[in-house]
Tab-separated table of C-alpha atoms and ligand atoms in Angstrom:
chain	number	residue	atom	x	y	z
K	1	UNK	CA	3.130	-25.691	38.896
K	2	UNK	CA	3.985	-21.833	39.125
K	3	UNK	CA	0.399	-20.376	39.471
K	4	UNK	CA	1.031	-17.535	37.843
K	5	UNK	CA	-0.303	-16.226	34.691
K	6	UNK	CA	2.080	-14.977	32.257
K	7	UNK	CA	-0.574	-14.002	29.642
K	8	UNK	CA	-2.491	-11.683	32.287
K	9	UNK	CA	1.017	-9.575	31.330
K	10	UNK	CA	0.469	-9.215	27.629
K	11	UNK	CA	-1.127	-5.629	26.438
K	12	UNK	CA	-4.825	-5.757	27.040
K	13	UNK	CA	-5.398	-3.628	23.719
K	14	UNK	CA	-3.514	-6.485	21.900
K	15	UNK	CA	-6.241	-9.076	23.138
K	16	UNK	CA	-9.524	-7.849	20.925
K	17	UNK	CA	-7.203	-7.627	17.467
K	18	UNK	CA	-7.281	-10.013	14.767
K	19	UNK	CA	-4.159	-11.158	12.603
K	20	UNK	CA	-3.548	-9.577	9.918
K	21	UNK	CA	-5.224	-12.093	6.781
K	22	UNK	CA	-2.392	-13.178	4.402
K	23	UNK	CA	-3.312	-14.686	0.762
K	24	UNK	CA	-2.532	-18.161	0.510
K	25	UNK	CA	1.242	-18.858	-0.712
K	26	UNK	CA	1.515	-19.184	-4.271
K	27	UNK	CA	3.070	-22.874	-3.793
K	28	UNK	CA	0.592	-23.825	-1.525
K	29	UNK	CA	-2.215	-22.995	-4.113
K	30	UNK	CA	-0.555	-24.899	-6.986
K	31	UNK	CA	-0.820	-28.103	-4.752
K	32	UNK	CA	-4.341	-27.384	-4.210
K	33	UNK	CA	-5.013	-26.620	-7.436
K	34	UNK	CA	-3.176	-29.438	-9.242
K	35	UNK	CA	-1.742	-26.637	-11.595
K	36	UNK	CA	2.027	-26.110	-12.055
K	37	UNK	CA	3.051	-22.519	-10.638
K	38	UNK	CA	4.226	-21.691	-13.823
K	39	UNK	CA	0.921	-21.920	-15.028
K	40	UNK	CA	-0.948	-19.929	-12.716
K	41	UNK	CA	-2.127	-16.429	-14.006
K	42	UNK	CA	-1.452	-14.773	-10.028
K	43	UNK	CA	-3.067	-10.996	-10.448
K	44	UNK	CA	-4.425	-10.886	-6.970
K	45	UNK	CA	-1.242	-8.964	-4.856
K	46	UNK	CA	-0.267	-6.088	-7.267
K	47	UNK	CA	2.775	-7.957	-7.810
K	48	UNK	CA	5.300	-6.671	-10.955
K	49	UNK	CA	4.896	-10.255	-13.421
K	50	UNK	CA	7.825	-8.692	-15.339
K	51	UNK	CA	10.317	-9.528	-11.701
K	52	UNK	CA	13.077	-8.047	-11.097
K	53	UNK	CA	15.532	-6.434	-14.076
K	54	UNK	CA	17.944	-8.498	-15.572
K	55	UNK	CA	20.849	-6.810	-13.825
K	56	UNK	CA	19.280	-6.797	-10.593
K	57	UNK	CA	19.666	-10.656	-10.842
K	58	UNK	CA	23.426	-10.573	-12.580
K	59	UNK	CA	24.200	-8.070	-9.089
K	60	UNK	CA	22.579	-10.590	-6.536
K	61	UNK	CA	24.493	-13.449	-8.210
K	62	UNK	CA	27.818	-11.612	-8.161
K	63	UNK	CA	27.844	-9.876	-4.810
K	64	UNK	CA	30.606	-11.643	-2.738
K	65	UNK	CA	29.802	-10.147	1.024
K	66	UNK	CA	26.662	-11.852	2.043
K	67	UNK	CA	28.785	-13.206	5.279
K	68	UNK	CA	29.026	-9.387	5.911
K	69	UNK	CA	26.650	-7.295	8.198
K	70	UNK	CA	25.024	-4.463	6.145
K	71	UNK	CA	25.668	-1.073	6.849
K	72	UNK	CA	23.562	0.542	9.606
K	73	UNK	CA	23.749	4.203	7.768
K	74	UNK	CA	22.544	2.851	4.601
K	75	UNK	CA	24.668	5.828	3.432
K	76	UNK	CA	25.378	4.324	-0.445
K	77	UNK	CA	21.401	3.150	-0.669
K	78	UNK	CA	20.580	6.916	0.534
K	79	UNK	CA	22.458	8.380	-1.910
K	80	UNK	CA	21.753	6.838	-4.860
K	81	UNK	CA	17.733	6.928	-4.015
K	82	UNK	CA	18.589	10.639	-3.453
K	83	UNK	CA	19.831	11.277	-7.167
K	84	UNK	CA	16.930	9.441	-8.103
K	85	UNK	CA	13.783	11.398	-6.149
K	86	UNK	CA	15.908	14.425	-6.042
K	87	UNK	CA	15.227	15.025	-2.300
K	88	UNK	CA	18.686	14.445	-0.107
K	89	UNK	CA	19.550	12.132	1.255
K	90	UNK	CA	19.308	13.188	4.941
K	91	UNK	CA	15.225	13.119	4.277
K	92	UNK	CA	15.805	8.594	3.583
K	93	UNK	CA	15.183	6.017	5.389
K	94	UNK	CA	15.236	2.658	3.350
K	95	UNK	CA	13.319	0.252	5.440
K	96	UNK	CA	12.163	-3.138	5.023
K	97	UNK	CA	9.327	-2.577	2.635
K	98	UNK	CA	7.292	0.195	2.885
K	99	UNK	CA	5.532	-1.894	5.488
K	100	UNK	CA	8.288	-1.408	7.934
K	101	UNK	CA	8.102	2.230	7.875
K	102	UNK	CA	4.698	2.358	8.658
K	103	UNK	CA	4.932	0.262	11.669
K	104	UNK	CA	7.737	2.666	12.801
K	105	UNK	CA	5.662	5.583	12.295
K	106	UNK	CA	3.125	3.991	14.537
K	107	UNK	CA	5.187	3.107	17.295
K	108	UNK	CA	6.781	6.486	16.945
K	109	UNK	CA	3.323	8.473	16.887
K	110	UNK	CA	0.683	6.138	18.989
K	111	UNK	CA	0.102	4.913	21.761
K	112	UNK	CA	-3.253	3.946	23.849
K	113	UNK	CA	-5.602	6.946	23.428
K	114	UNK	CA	-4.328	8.019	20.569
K	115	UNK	CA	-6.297	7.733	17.171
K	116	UNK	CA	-5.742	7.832	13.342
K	117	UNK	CA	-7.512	9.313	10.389
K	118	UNK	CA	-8.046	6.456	7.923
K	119	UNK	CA	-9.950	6.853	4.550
K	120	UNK	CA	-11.675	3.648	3.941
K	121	UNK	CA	-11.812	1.654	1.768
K	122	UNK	CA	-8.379	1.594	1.177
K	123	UNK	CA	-4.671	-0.281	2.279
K	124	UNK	CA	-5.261	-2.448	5.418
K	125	UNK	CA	-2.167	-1.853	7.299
K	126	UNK	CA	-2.762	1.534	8.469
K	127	UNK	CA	-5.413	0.712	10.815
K	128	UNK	CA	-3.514	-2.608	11.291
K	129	UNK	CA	-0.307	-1.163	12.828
K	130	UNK	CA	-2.608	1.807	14.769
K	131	UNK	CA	-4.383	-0.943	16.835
K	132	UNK	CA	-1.210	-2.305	17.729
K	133	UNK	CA	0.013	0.592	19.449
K	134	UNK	CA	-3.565	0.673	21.077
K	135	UNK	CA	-4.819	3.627	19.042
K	136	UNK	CA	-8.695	4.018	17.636
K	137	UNK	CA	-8.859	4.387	14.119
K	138	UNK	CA	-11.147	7.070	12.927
K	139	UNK	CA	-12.859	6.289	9.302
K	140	UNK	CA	-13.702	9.269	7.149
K	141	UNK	CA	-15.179	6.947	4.332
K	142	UNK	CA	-14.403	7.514	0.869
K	143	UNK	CA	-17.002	9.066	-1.470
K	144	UNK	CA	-18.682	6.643	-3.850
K	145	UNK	CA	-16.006	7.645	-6.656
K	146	UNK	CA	-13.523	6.966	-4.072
K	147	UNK	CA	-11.895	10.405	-3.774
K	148	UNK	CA	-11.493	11.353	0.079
K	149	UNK	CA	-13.877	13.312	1.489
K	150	UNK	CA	-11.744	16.024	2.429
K	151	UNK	CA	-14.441	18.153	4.038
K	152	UNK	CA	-15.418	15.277	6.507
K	153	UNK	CA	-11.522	15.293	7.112
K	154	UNK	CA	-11.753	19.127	8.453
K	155	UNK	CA	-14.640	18.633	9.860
K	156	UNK	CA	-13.968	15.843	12.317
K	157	UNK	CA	-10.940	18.525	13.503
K	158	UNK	CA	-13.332	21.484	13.472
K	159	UNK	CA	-15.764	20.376	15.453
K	160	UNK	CA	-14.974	16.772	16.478
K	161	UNK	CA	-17.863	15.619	14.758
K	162	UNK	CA	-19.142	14.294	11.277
K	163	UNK	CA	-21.418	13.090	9.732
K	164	UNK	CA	-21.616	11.546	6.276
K	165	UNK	CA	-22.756	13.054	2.944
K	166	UNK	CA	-24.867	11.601	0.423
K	167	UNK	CA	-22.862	10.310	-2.552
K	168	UNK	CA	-20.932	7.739	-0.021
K	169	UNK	CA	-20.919	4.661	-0.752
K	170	UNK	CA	-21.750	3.881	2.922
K	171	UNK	CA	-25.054	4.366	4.668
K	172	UNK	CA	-24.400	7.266	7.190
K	173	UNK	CA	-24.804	5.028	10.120
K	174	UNK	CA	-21.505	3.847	9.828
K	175	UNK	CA	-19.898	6.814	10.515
K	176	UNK	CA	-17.946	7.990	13.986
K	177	UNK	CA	-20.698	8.764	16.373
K	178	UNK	CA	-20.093	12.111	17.774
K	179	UNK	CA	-17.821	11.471	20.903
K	180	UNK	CA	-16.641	14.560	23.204
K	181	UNK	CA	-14.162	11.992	24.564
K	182	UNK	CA	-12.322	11.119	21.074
K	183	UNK	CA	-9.246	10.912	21.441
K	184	UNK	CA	-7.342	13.559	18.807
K	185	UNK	CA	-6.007	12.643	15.940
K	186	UNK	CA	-2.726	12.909	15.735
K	187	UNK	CA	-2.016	10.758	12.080
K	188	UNK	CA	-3.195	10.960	8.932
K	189	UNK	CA	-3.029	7.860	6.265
K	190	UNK	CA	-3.573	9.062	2.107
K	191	UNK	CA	-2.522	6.414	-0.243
K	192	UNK	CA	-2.428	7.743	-4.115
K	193	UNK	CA	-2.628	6.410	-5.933
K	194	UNK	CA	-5.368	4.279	-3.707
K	195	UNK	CA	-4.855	0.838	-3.051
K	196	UNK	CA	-7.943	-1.056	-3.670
K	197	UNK	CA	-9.329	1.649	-6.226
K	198	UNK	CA	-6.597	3.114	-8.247
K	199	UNK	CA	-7.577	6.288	-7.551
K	200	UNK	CA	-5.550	9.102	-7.384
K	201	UNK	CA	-5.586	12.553	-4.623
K	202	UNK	CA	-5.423	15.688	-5.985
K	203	UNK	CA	-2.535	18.470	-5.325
K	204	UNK	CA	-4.901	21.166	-3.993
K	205	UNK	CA	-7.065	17.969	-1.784
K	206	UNK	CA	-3.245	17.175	-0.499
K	207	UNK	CA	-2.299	21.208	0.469
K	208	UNK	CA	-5.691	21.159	2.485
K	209	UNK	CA	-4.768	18.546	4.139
K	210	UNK	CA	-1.577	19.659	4.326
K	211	UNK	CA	-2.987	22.961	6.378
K	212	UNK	CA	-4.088	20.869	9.184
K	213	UNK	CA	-3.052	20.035	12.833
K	214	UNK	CA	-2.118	16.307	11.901
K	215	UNK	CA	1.455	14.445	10.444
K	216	UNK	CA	0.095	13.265	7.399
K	217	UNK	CA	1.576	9.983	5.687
K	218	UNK	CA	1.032	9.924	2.124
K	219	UNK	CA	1.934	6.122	0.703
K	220	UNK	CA	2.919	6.076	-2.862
K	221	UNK	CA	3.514	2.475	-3.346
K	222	UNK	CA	2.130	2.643	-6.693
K	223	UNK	CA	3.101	6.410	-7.889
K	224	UNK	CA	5.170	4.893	-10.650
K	225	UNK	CA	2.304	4.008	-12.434
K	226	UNK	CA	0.465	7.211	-12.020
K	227	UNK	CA	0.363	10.004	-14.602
K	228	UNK	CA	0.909	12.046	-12.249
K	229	UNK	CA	4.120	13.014	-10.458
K	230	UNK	CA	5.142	12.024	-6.943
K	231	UNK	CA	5.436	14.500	-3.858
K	232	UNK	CA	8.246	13.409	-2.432
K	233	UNK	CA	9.707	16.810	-3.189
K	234	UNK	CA	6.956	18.209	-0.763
K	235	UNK	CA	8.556	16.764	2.216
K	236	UNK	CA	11.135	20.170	2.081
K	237	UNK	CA	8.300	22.399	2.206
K	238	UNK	CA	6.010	20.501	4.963
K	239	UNK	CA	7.400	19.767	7.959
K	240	UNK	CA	4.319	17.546	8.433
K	241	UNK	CA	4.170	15.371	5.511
K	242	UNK	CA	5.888	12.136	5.284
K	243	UNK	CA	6.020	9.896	1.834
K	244	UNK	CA	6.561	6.089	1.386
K	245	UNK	CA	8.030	4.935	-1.471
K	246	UNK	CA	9.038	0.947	-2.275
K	247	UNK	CA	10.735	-1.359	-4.977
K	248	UNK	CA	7.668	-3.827	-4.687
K	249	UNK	CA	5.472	-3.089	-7.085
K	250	UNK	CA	7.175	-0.753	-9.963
K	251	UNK	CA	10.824	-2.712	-9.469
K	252	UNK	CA	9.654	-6.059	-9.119
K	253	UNK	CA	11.151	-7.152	-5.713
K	254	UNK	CA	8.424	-7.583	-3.704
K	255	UNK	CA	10.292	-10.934	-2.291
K	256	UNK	CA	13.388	-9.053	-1.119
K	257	UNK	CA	11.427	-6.423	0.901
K	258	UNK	CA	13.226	-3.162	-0.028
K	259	UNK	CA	10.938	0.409	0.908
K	260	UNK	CA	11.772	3.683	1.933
K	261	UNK	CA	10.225	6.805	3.373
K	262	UNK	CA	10.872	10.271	2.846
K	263	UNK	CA	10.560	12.140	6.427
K	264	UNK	CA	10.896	15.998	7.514
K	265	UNK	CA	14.512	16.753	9.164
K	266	UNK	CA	13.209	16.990	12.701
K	267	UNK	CA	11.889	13.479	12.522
K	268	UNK	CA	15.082	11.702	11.401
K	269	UNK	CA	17.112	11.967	14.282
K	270	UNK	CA	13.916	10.024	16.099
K	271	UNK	CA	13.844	7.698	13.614
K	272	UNK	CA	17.757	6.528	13.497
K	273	UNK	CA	17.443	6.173	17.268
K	274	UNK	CA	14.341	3.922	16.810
K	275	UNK	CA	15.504	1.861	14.033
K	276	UNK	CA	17.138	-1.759	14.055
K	277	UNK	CA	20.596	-1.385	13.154
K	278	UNK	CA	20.317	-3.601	10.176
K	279	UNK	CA	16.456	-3.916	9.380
K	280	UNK	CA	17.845	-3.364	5.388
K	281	UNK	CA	19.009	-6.894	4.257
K	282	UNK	CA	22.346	-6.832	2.234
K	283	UNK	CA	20.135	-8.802	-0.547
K	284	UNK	CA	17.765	-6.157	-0.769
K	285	UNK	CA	20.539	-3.056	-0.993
K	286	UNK	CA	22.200	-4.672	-3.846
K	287	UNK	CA	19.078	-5.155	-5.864
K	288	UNK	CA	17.989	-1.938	-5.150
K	289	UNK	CA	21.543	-0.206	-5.642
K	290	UNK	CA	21.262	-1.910	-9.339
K	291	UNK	CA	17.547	-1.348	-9.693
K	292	UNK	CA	18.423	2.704	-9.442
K	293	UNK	CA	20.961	2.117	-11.603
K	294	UNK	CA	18.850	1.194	-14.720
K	295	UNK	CA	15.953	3.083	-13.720
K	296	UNK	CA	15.438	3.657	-17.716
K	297	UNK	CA	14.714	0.085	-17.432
K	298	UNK	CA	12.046	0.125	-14.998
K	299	UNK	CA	10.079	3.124	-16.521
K	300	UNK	CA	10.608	0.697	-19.617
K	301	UNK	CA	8.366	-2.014	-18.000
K	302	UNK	CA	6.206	0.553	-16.200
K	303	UNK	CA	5.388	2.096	-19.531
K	304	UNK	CA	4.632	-1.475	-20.558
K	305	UNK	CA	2.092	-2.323	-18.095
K	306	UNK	CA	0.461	1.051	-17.677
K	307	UNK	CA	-0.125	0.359	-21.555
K	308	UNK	CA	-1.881	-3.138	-20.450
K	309	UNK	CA	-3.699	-0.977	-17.815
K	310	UNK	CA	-5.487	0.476	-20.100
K	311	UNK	CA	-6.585	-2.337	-22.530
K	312	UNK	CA	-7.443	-4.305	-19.073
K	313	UNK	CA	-9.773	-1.048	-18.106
K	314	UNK	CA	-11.510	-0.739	-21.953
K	315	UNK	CA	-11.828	-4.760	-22.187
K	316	UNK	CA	-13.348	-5.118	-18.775
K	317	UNK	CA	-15.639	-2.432	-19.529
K	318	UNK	CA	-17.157	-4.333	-22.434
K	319	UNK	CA	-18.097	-7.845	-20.059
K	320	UNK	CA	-22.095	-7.235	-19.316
K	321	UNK	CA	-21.307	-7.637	-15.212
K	322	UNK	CA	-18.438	-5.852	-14.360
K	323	UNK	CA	-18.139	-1.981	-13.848
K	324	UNK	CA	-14.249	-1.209	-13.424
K	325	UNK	CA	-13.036	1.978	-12.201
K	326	UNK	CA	-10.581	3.710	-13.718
K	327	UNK	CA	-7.132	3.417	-12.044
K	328	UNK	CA	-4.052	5.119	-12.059
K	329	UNK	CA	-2.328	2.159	-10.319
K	330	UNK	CA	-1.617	-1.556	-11.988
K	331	UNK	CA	-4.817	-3.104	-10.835
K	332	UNK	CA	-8.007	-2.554	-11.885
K	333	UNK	CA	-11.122	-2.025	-9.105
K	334	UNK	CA	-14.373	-4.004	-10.611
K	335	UNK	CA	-17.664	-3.939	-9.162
K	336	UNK	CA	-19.469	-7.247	-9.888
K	337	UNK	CA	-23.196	-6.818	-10.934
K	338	UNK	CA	-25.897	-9.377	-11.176
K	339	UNK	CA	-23.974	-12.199	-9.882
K	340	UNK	CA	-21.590	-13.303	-7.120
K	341	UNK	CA	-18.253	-11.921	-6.851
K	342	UNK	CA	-17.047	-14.683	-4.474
K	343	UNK	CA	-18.403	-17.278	-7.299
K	344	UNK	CA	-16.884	-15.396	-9.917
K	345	UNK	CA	-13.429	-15.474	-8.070
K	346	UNK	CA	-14.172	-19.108	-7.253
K	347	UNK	CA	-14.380	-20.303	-10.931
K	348	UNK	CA	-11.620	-18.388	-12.002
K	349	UNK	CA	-9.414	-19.734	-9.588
K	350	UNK	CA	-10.585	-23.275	-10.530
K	351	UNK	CA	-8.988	-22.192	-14.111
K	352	UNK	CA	-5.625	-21.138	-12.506
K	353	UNK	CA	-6.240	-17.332	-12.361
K	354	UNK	CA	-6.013	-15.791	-9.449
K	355	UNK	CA	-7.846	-12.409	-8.522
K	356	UNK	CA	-8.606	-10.592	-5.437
K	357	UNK	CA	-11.505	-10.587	-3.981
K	358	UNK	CA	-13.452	-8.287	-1.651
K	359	UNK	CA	-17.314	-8.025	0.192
K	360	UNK	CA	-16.668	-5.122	2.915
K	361	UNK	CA	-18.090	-1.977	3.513
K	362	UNK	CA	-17.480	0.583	0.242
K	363	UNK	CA	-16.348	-3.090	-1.527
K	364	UNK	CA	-19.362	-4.945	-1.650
K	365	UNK	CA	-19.093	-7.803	-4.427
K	366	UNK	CA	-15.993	-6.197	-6.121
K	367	UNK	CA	-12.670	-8.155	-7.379
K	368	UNK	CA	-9.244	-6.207	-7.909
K	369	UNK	CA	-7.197	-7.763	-11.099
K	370	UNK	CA	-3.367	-7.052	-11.267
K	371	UNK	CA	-1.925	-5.969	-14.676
K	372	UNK	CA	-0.154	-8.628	-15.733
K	373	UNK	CA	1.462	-9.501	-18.577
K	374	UNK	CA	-0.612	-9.555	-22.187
K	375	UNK	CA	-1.004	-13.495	-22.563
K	376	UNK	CA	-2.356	-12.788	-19.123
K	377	UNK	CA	-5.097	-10.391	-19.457
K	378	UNK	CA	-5.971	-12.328	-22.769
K	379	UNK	CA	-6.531	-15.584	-20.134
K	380	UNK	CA	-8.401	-13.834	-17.862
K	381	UNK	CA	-10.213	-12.162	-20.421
K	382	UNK	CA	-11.242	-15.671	-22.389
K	383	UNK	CA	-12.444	-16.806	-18.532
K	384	UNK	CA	-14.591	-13.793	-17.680
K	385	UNK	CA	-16.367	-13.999	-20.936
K	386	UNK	CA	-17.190	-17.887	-20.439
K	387	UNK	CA	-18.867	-18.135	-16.736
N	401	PLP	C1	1.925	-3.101	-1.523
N	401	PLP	C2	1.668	-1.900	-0.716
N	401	PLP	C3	2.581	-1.465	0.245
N	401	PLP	C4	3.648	-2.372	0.748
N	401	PLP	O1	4.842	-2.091	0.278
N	401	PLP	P1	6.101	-2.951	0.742
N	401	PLP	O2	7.205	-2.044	0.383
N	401	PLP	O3	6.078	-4.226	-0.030
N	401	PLP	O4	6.000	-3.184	2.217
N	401	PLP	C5	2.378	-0.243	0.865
N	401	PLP	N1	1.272	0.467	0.609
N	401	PLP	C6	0.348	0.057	-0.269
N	401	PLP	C7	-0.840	0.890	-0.522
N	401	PLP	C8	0.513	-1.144	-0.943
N	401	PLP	O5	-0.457	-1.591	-1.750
């Protein structure tokens, strides 16, 4: 036996991490539950219920070069998202879901000794992929409404130190301990609007940011839904401002895996060294080509649910133990008072309905509820009022 130990070779910032905690498969659930999959109410992933359009379907079905590699330039998927963002197409990179991109961005940005900003609570793969390249994540914690706390932001660059203010949600023990030896911060990660709160980051918060030493990475995975427009435009103007764009949520093809990021000229060349030749499935360009070709579609069913939004929101605010923020995403944030949120989630899920369900930091005793469709809400609705 070769005494040798191979795992003595791994990364030794890879051995502390955790994996990353996927929600259980939808199939796997239905089992569990004893409830057909068509019968489960599923708005715990910001999934679109609506799926994909039907000529995104009609395309998949008719495509006849599967057997065929895709096409390493992406050139026809650049263009066309092009026409559609209005930014050219020299600025694209599709990638495999958003998620893709941000792993790239990490590997291109990080390595051990290296940190991020990250605004907790908010998307877990930022500080995810960060760790992975062996970089500290630095937490400038959301204010109790949520917004970023853009002050602690230039502060932590000022002077390399912070410390918390009052309205946060967090006691100020939780924040970074003053460290002379921090590593800098070379990354920033803004999500509006915010995934788990909805909440959206104001121009003239963004241009501050904007102003200082750092790349920042704004993720718009749910800008669609916003009433407010996206800054992917601002990527000609800001040589440090990247923007992340996918078809999961707004288009509906979560499954297929189809993102793309909107990056400052002297960072593509970098990128189309570092990327896998064919990390863009030939599935997932033809349901996005058609997707951006019936885009009148989409806003169609984005109007839709941003219309269910809202009755979610106003309903929810009339059950006795929630208190929902207001979102400008297709979820809905709810704090749970006076009982348990992990008892709440417990019993709905014994009815089929699926929601997600938090206890962290900032997220104490909340759930997050997808929009789904209006039979949907009313299920959910019937279920909350009953426990
Ligand atoms: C869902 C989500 C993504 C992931 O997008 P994919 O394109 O499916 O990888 C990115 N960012 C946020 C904030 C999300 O909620």
């Amino acid at each position: 036996m070769n005494p040798f130990a191979p795992h003595s070779f791994l990364n030794s910032h890879l051995s502390g991490l955790e994996e990353y905690t996927p929600i259980q498969p939808f199939e796997v659930l239905s089992k569990r539950l004893g409830i057909p999959a068509s019968q489960i109410v599923k708005l715990d992933a910001n999934e679109n219920p609506y799926g994909p359009l039907p000529a995104v379907v009609e395309a998949l079905a008719e495509y006849p070069y599967y057997h065929i590699y895709p096409d390493p330039q992406q050139s026809e998927l650049r263009e066309a998202l092009s026409g559609f963002i209005g930014v050219p197409a020299d600025h694209i990179l599709p990638g495999q879901g958003a998620d893709e991109l941000l792993d790239y961005i990490c590997r291109l940005f990080l390595a051990p000794g290296d940190a991020i900003l990250n605004t907790p609570p908010t998307f877990g793969m930022y500080s995810f992929d960060a760790k992975l390249q062996g970089a500290e994540v630095i937490d400038v914690w959301r204010r109790a409404d949520y917004s970023v706390d853009v002050e602690g932001i230039e502060k932590i660059l000022d002077i390399g130190y912070f410390v918390g203010d009052d309205t946060s949600p967090i006691p100020n023990t939780q924040y970074p301990i003053p460290n002379p030896q921090s590593p800098i911060p070379k990354l920033l990660f803004l999500t509006a609007p915010n995934n788990p709160s909805g909440t959206w980051l104001a121009d003239d918060d963004l241009r501050r940011l904007l102003a200082l030493p750092l790349v920042v990475v704004l993720d718009e995975a749910y800008v669609e839904f916003a009433n407010q427009p996206s800054r992917a435009g601002w990527v000609l103007e800001h040589g440090n401002l990247i923007v992340l764009r996918t078809f999961s949520k707004a288009a509906g093809i979560a499954g297929l895996r189809l993102g793309y990021g909107i990056f400052p000229s002297w960072l593509m060349p970098h990128l189309w060294k570092f990327k896998q030749p064919y990390n863009v499935n030939v599935a997932a360009s033809v349901a996005g080509l058609a997707s951006l070709r019936h885009t009148d579609q989409i806003t169609a069913v984005v109007e839709k649910l941003k219309t269910e939004r809202d009755r979610l929101y106003a309903e929810l605010s009339t059950i006795p133990y929630l208190h929902p923020y207001p979102s400008e995403a297709n979820f809905v944030l709810c704090r749970v008072e006076g009982r348990e949120a992990a008892a709440l989630k417990q019993s709905l899920e014994g009815q089929g309905i699926l929601v997600r369900y938090y206890n962290k930091p900032g997220l104490d005793n909340c759930i997050r509820i997808s929009v789904g469709r209006p039979e949907q809400t009313d299920r959910l609705l019937a279920a909350l009022r009953q426990v």
